[in-house]
Coordinates of C-alpha atoms in Angstrom, one line a residue:
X30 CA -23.3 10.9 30.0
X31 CA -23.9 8.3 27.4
X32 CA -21.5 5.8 26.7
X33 CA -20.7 2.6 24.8
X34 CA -17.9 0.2 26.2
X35 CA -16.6 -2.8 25.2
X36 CA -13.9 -5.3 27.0
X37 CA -11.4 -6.6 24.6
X38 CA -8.4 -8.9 24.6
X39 CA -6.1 -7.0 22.4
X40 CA -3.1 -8.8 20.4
X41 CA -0.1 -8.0 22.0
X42 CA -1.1 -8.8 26.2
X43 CA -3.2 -5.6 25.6
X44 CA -6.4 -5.3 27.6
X45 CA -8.1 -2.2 27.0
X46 CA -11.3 -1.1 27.8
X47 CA -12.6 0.8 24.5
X48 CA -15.1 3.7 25.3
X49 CA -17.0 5.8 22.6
X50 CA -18.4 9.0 23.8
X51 CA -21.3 10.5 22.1
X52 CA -21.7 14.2 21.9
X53 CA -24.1 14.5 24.6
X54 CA -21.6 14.9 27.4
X55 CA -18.0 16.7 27.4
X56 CA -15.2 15.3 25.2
X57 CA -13.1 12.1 27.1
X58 CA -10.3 12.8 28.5
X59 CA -8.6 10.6 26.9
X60 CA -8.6 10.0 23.2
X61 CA -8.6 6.3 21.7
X62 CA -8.6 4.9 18.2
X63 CA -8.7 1.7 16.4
X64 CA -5.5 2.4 14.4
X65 CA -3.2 4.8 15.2
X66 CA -0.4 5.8 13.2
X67 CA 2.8 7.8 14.3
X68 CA 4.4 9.9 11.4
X69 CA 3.3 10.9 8.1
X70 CA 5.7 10.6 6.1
X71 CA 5.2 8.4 2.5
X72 CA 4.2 5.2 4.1
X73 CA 2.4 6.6 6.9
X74 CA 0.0 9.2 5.0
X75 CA -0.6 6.3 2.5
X76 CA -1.5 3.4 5.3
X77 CA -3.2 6.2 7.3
X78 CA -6.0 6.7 4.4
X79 CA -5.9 2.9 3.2
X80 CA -7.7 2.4 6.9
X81 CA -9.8 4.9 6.7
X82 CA -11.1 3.2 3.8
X83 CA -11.5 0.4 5.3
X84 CA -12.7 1.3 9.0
X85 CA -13.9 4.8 8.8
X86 CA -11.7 7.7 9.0
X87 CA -13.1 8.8 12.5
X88 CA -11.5 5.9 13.4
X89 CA -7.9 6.5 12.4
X90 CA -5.6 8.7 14.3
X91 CA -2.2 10.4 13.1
X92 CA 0.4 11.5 15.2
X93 CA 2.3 13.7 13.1
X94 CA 3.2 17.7 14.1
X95 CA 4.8 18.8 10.6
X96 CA 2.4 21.2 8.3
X97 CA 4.1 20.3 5.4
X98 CA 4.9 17.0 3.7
X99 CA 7.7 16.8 2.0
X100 CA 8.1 14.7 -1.3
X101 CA 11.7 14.0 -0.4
X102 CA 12.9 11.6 -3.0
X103 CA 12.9 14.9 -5.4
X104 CA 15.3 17.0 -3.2
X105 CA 18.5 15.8 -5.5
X106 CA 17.1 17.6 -8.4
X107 CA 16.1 20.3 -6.7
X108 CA 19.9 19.8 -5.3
X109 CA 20.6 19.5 -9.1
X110 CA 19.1 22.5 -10.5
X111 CA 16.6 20.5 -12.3
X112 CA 13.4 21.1 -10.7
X113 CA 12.2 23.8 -7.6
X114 CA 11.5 23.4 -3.8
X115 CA 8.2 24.3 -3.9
X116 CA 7.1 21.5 -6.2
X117 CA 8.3 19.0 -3.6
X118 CA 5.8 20.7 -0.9
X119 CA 2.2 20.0 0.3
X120 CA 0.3 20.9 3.1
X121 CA 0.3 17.8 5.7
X122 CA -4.1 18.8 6.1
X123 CA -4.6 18.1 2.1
X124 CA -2.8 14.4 2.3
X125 CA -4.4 12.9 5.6
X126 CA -7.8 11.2 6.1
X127 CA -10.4 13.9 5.7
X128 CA -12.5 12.4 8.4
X129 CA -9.6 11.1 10.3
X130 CA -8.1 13.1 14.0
X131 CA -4.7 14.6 13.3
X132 CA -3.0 15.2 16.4
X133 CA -0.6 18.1 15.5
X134 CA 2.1 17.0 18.0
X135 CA 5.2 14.7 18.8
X136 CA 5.0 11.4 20.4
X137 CA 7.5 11.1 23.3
X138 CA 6.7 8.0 24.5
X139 CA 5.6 4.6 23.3
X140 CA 4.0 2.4 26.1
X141 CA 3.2 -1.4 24.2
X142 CA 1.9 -2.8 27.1
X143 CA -0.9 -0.3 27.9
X144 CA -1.4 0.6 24.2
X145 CA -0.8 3.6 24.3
X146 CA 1.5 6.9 23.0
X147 CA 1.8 9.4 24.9
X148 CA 2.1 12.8 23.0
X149 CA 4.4 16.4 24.1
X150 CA 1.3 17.3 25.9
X151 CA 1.4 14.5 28.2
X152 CA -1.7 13.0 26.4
X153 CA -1.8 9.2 26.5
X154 CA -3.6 8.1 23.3
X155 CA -4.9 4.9 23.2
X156 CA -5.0 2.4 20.1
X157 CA -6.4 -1.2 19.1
X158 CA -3.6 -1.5 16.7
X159 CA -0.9 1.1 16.0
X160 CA 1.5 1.3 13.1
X161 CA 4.6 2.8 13.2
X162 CA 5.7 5.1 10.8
X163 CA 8.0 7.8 11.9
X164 CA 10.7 7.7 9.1
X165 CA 14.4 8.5 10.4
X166 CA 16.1 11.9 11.9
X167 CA 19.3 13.6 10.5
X168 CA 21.6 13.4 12.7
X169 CA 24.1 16.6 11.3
X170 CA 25.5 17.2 14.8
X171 CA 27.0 14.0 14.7
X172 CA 29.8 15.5 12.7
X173 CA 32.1 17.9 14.6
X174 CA 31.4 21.5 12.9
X175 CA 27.9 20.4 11.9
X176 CA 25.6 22.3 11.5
X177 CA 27.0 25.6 12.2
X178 CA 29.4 24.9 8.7
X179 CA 26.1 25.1 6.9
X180 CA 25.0 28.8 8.3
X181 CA 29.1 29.9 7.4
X182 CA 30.6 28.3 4.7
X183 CA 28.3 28.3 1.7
X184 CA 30.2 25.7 -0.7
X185 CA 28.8 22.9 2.5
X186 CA 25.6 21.8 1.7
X187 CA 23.0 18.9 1.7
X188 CA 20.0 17.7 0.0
X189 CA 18.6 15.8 3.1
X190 CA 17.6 18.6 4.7
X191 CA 14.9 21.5 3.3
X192 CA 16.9 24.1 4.2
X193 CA 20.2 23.1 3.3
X194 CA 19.1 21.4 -0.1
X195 CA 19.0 24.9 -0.7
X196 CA 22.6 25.7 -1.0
X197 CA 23.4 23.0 -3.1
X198 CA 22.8 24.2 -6.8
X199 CA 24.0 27.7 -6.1
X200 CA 27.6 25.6 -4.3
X201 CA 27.5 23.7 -7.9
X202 CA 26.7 27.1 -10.0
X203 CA 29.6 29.4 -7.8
X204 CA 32.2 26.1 -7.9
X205 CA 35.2 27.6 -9.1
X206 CA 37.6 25.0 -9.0
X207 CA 39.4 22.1 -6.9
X208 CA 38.5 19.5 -4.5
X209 CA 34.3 19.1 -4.7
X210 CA 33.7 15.9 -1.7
X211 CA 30.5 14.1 -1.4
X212 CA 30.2 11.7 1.5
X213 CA 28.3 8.3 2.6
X214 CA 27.9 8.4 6.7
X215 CA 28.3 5.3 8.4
X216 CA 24.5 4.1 9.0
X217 CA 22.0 3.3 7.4
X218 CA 20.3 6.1 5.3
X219 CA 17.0 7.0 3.3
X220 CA 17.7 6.3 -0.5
X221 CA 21.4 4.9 -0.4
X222 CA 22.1 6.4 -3.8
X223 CA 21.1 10.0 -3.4
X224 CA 24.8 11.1 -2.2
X225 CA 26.3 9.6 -5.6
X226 CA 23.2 11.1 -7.6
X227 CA 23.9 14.3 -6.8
X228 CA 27.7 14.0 -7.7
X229 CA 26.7 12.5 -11.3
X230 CA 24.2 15.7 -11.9
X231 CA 26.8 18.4 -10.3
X232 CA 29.7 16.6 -12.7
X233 CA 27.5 16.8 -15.4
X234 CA 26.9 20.7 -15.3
X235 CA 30.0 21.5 -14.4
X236 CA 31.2 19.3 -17.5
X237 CA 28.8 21.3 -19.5
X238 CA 29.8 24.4 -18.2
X239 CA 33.4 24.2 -18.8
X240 CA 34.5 23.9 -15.5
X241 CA 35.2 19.9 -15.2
X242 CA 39.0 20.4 -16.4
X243 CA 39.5 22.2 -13.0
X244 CA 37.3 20.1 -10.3
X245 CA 38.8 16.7 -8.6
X246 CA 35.5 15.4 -7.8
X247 CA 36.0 12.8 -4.7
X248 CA 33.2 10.1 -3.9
X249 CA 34.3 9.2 0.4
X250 CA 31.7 6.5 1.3
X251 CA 31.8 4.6 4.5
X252 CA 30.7 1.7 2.3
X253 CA 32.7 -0.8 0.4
X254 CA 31.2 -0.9 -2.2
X255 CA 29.4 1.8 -5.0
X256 CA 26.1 -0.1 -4.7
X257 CA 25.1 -3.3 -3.2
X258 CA 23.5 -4.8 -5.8
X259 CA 26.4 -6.4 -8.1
X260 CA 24.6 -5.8 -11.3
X261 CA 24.1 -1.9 -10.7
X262 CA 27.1 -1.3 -9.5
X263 CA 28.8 -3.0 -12.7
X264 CA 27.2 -0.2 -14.4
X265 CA 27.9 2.8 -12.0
X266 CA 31.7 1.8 -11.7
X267 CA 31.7 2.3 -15.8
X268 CA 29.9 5.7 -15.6
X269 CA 32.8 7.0 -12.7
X270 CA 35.6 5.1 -14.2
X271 CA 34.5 6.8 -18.0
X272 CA 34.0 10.7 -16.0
X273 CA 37.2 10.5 -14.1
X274 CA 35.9 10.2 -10.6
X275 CA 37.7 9.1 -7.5
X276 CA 36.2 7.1 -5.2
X277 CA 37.6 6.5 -1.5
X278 CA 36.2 3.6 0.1
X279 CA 35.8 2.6 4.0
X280 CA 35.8 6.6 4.5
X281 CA 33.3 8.0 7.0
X282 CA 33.2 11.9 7.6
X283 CA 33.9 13.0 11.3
X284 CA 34.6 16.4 11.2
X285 CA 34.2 19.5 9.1
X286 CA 36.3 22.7 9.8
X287 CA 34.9 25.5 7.8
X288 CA 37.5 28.5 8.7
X289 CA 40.3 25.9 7.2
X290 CA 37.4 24.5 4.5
X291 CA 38.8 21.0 5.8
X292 CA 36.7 17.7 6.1
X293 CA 38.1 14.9 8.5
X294 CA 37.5 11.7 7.6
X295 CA 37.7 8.1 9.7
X296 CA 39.4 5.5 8.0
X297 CA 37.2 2.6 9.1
X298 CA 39.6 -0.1 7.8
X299 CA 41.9 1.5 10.2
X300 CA 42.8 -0.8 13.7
X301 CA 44.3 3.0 15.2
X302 CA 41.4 4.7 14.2
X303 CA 43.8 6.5 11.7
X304 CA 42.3 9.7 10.3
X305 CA 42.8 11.6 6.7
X306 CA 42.3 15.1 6.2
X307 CA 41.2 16.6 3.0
X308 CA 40.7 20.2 2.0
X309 CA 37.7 21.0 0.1
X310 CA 35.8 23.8 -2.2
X311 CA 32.6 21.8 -2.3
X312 CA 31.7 19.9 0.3
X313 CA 27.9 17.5 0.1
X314 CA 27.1 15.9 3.3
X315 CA 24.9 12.9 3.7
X316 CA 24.6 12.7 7.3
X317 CA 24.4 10.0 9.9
X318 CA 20.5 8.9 10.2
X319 CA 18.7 6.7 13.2
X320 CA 15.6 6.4 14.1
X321 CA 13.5 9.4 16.4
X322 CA 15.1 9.8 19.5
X323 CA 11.2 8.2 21.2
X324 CA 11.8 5.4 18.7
X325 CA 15.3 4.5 19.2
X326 CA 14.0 4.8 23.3
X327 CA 11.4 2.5 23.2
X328 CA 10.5 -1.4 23.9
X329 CA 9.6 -1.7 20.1
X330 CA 13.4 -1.9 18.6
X331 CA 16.0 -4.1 18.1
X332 CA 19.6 -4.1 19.2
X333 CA 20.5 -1.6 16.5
X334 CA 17.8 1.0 17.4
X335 CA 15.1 0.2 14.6
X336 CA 11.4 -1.0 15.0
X337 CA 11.7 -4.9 15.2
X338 CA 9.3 -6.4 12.8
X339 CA 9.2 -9.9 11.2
X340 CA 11.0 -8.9 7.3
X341 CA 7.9 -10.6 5.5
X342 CA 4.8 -9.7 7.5
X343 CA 5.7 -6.1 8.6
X344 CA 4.2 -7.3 12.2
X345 CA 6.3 -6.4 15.3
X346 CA 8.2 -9.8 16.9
X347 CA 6.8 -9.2 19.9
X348 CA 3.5 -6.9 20.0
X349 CA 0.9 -8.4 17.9
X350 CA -0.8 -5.7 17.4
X351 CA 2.1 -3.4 16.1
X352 CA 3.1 -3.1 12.7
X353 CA 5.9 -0.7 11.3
X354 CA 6.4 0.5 7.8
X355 CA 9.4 2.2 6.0
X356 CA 12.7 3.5 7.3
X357 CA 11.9 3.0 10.9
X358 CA 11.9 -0.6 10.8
X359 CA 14.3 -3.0 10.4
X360 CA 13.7 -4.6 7.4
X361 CA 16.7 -5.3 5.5
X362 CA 15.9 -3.9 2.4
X363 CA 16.7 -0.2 0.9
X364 CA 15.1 2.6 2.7
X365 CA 13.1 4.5 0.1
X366 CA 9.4 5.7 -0.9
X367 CA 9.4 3.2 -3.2
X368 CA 9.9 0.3 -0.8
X369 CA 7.3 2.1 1.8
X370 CA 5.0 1.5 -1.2
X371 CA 5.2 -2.0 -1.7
X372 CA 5.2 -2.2 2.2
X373 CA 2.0 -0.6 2.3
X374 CA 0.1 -3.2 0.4
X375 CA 1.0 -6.3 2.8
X376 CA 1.0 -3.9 6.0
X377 CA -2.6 -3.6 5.2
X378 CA -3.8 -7.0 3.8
X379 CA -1.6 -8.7 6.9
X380 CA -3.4 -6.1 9.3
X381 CA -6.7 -6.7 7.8
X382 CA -6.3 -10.4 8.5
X383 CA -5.1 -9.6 12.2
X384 CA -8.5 -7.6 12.7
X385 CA -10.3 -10.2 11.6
X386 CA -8.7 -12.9 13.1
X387 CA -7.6 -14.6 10.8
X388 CA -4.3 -15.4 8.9
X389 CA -1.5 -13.2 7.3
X390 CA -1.0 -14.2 4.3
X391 CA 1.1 -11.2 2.3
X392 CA 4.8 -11.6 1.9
X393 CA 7.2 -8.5 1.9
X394 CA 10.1 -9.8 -0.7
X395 CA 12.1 -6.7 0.3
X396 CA 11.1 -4.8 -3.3
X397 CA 12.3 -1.7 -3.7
X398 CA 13.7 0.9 -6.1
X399 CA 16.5 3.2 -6.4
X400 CA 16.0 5.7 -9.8
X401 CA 19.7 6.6 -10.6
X402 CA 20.4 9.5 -12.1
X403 CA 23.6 9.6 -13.5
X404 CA 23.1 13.2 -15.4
X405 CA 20.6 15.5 -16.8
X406 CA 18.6 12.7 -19.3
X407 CA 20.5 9.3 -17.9
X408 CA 19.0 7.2 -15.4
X409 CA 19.8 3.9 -14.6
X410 CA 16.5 2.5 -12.7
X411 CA 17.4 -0.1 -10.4
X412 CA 14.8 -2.6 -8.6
X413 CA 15.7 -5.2 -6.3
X414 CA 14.7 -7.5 -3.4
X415 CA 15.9 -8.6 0.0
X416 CA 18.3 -11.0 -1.5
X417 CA 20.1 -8.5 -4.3
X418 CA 18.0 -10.1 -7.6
X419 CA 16.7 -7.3 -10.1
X420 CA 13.0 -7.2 -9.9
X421 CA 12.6 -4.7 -12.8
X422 CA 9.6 -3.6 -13.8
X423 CA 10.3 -3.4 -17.6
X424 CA 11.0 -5.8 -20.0
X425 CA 14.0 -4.1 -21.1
X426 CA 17.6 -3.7 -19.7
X427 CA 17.5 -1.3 -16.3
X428 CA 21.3 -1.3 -15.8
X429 CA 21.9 0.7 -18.7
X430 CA 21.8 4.7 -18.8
X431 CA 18.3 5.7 -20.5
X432 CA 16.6 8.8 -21.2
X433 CA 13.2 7.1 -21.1
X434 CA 13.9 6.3 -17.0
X435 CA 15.1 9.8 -16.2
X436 CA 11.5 11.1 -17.4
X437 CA 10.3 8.5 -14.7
X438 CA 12.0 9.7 -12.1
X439 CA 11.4 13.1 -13.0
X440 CA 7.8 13.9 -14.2
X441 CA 5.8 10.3 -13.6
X442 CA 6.9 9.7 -10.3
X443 CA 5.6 12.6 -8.6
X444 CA 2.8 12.3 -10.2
X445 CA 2.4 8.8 -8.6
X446 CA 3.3 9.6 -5.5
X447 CA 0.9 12.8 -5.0
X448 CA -2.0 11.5 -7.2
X449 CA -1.7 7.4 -6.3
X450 CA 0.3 6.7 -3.3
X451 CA -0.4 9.0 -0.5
X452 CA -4.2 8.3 -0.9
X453 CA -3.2 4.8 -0.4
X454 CA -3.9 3.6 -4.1
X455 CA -0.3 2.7 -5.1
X456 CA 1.2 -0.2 -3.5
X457 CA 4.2 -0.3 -6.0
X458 CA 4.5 -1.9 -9.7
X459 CA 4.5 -5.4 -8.8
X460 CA 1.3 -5.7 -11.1
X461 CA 2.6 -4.0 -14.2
X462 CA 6.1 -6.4 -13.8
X463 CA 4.0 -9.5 -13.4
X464 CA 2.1 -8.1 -16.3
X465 CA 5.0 -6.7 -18.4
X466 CA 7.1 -10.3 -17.9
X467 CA 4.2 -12.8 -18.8
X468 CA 3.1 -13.5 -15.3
X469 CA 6.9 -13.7 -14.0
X470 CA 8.9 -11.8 -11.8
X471 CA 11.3 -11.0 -14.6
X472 CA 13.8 -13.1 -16.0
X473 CA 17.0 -12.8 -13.3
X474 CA 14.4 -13.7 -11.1
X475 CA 13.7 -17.1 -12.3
X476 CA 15.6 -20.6 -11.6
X477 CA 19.0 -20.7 -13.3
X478 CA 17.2 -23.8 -15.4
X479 CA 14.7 -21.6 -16.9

């Protein structure tokens, strides 16, 4: 057999002897790849075809055993009524590297040391560098009575989930009346402001429908807050104070008993661990969220179970040659497609400069976007860094209600993220706001002097 092989001192105490087999003898036993990438989800189909670019796509493996990708930041208006399932659906093979190895599997084990992931078949795949991009997991069967509420009670439902996003605009259209609960888990959770976006748009057609008169509508968050950046939340407290909405603060859902149609909820200001007990007619769960299972078990997290990476450079703390993009990691910055996007640019210049040895020099500033729809044609679009500052991208007021950012979120954002991002072309707006603000950041962004 023919073979090439090359000794190399790998970032990371990795020392891996790299072997390319030509097709004159059988295929190796064991595959390896330059970079390898585990999960396709936004910021992993986007990375994955960036290096292909750059390397070659025979280069570039992806762990990933889903045949559809999901574009999931759409599910609360398909939630809403407002646009279909299908439209938020493509097949994984169209989105990944056309010359690149999909491994249609799951990882189950992450081995730094050796460089390598091992897959369900008990493959150990090798990598140069790996990035880590497996998203988070739902974690319904945290709550007592979840998920078997979903399969019997049909006013229960979620937009998290592709199945149960299904229920939840014909729960809003048969809502006849009373309690309708929507609920914040507490952990952290892919786009923080779906579960109050879907309460806007299901208070909205029920308002338009007649029906509002006769629904309580009750917002139980584990948070303390609406929204953690003061300046949208100022808003979003005018838009539930003006629609007559109650919010419940400190309020984590524990339980769900459909027979009774009850939801149990933790007071988490509580010393006792005292518990309230509210009967519902429409229930929306947001549910708890970690990482995977072989994430959360691996040498590559933190104390709180997510992939430890420096905040700025997206490299892991302790493996060199690791990086980790999007909700898996544990930068401190909104988990959303959005922010996966502006990750994706300095993963791959700070990457680039590993590979050749050189410098990182791209800085993560925690950028990312939350498009709040507050009804059918109302949107307040909010953009924001690690520290809480607006980094909007237009040179107009985001924190007010506008038609003109509904149409974002609803017809030019898709088209961005299925045209732009997953073929690793978009790497956020930062270039428009520089260009829209005269070079700047925008103006809340500048020294209180200025």
């Amino acid at each position: 057999m023919k073979s090439m092989k090359l000794l190399a001192v790998l970032p990371g105490n990795c020392i891996q002897s790299l072997s390319k087999n030509f097709s004159t003898g059988p295929a190796s036993l064991q595959r390896q790849f330059k970079i390898l990438v585990v999960g396709a989800g936004a910021g992993g189909c986007s990375v994955a075809n960036k290096f292909a670019h750059h390397v070659g796509g025979e280069k570039v493996g992806v762990i990933e055993p889903n045949d559809e990708h999901y574009y999931q930041p759409m599910w609360t208006l398909v939630g809403g009524g407002v646009k279909k399932l299908q439209d938020s659906v493509q097949k994984m093979s169209k989105l990944l590297p056309k010359k690149g190895t999909w491994m249609k599997t799951k990882a189950v084990a992450f081995d730094p040391e050796k460089c390598t992931v091992t897959t369900a078949e008990g493959e150990e795949v090798k990598y140069e560098y790996l990035i880590v991009a497996t998203g988070l997991q739902l974690n319904y069967n945290k709550i007592k009575g979840l998920p078997e509420a979903f399969d019997t009670d049909p006013t229960v439902c979620s937009n998290y989930d592709y199945n149960y996003v299904q229920k939840t605009w014909p729960a809003i259209q048969n809502f006849k009346g009373g309690n309708a609960i929507f609920t914040f888990p507490n952990t952290p959770i892919k786009c923080a402001g779906a579960p109050q976006k879907i309460m806007y748009l299901a208070e909205d057609w029920w308002r338009k429908n007649g029906m509002r008169e006769k629904a309580n509508i009750i917002f139980n968050s584990s948070l303390g807050v609406i929204f953690g950046v003061k300046k949208y939340a100022n808003s979003l407290n005018k838009v539930i104070e003006s629609r007559g909405m109650k919010i419940n603060y400190k309020r984590n859902l524990i339980e769900v008993r459909p027979e009774t149609r009850e939801a149990i909820f933790q007071n988490l200001d509580s010393p006792t661990g005292e518990t309230e007990t509210f009967k519902y007619e429409f229930l929306h769960v947001t549910p708890p969220m970690s990482t995977p299972d072989v994430v959360r078990d691996s040498p590559l997290v933190d104390a709180a179970g997510f992939v430890d990476v420096d905040k700025n450079t997206l490299q892991h703390k302790k493996y060199s040659n690791i990086f980790g993009i999007g909700d898996c990691t544990n930068a401190p910055t909104s988990k959303t497609a959005a922010a996966a996007a502006a990750q994706c640019g300095i993963l791959e210049t700070n990457l680039r400069a590993v590979m050749a040895n050189k410098p990182m020099t791209a800085q993560y500033d925690g950028y990312t976007s939350c498009p709040l729809i507050t009804a059918r044609g109302k949107c307040i679009l909010a953009e924001f860094d690690f520290d809480g500052n607006p980094l909007e991208t237009f040179p107009i007021n985001q924190g007010k209600e506008r038609m003109t950012m509904y149409h974002m979120k609803k017809d030019v954002m898709p088209q961005i993220y299925w045209h732009m991002m997953m073929n690793g072309h978009w790497n956020g707006p930062g270039v428009y706001r520089k260009l829209m603000h005269l070079g700047m950041d925008g103006p809340e962004k500048q020294p209180a002097s200025a």
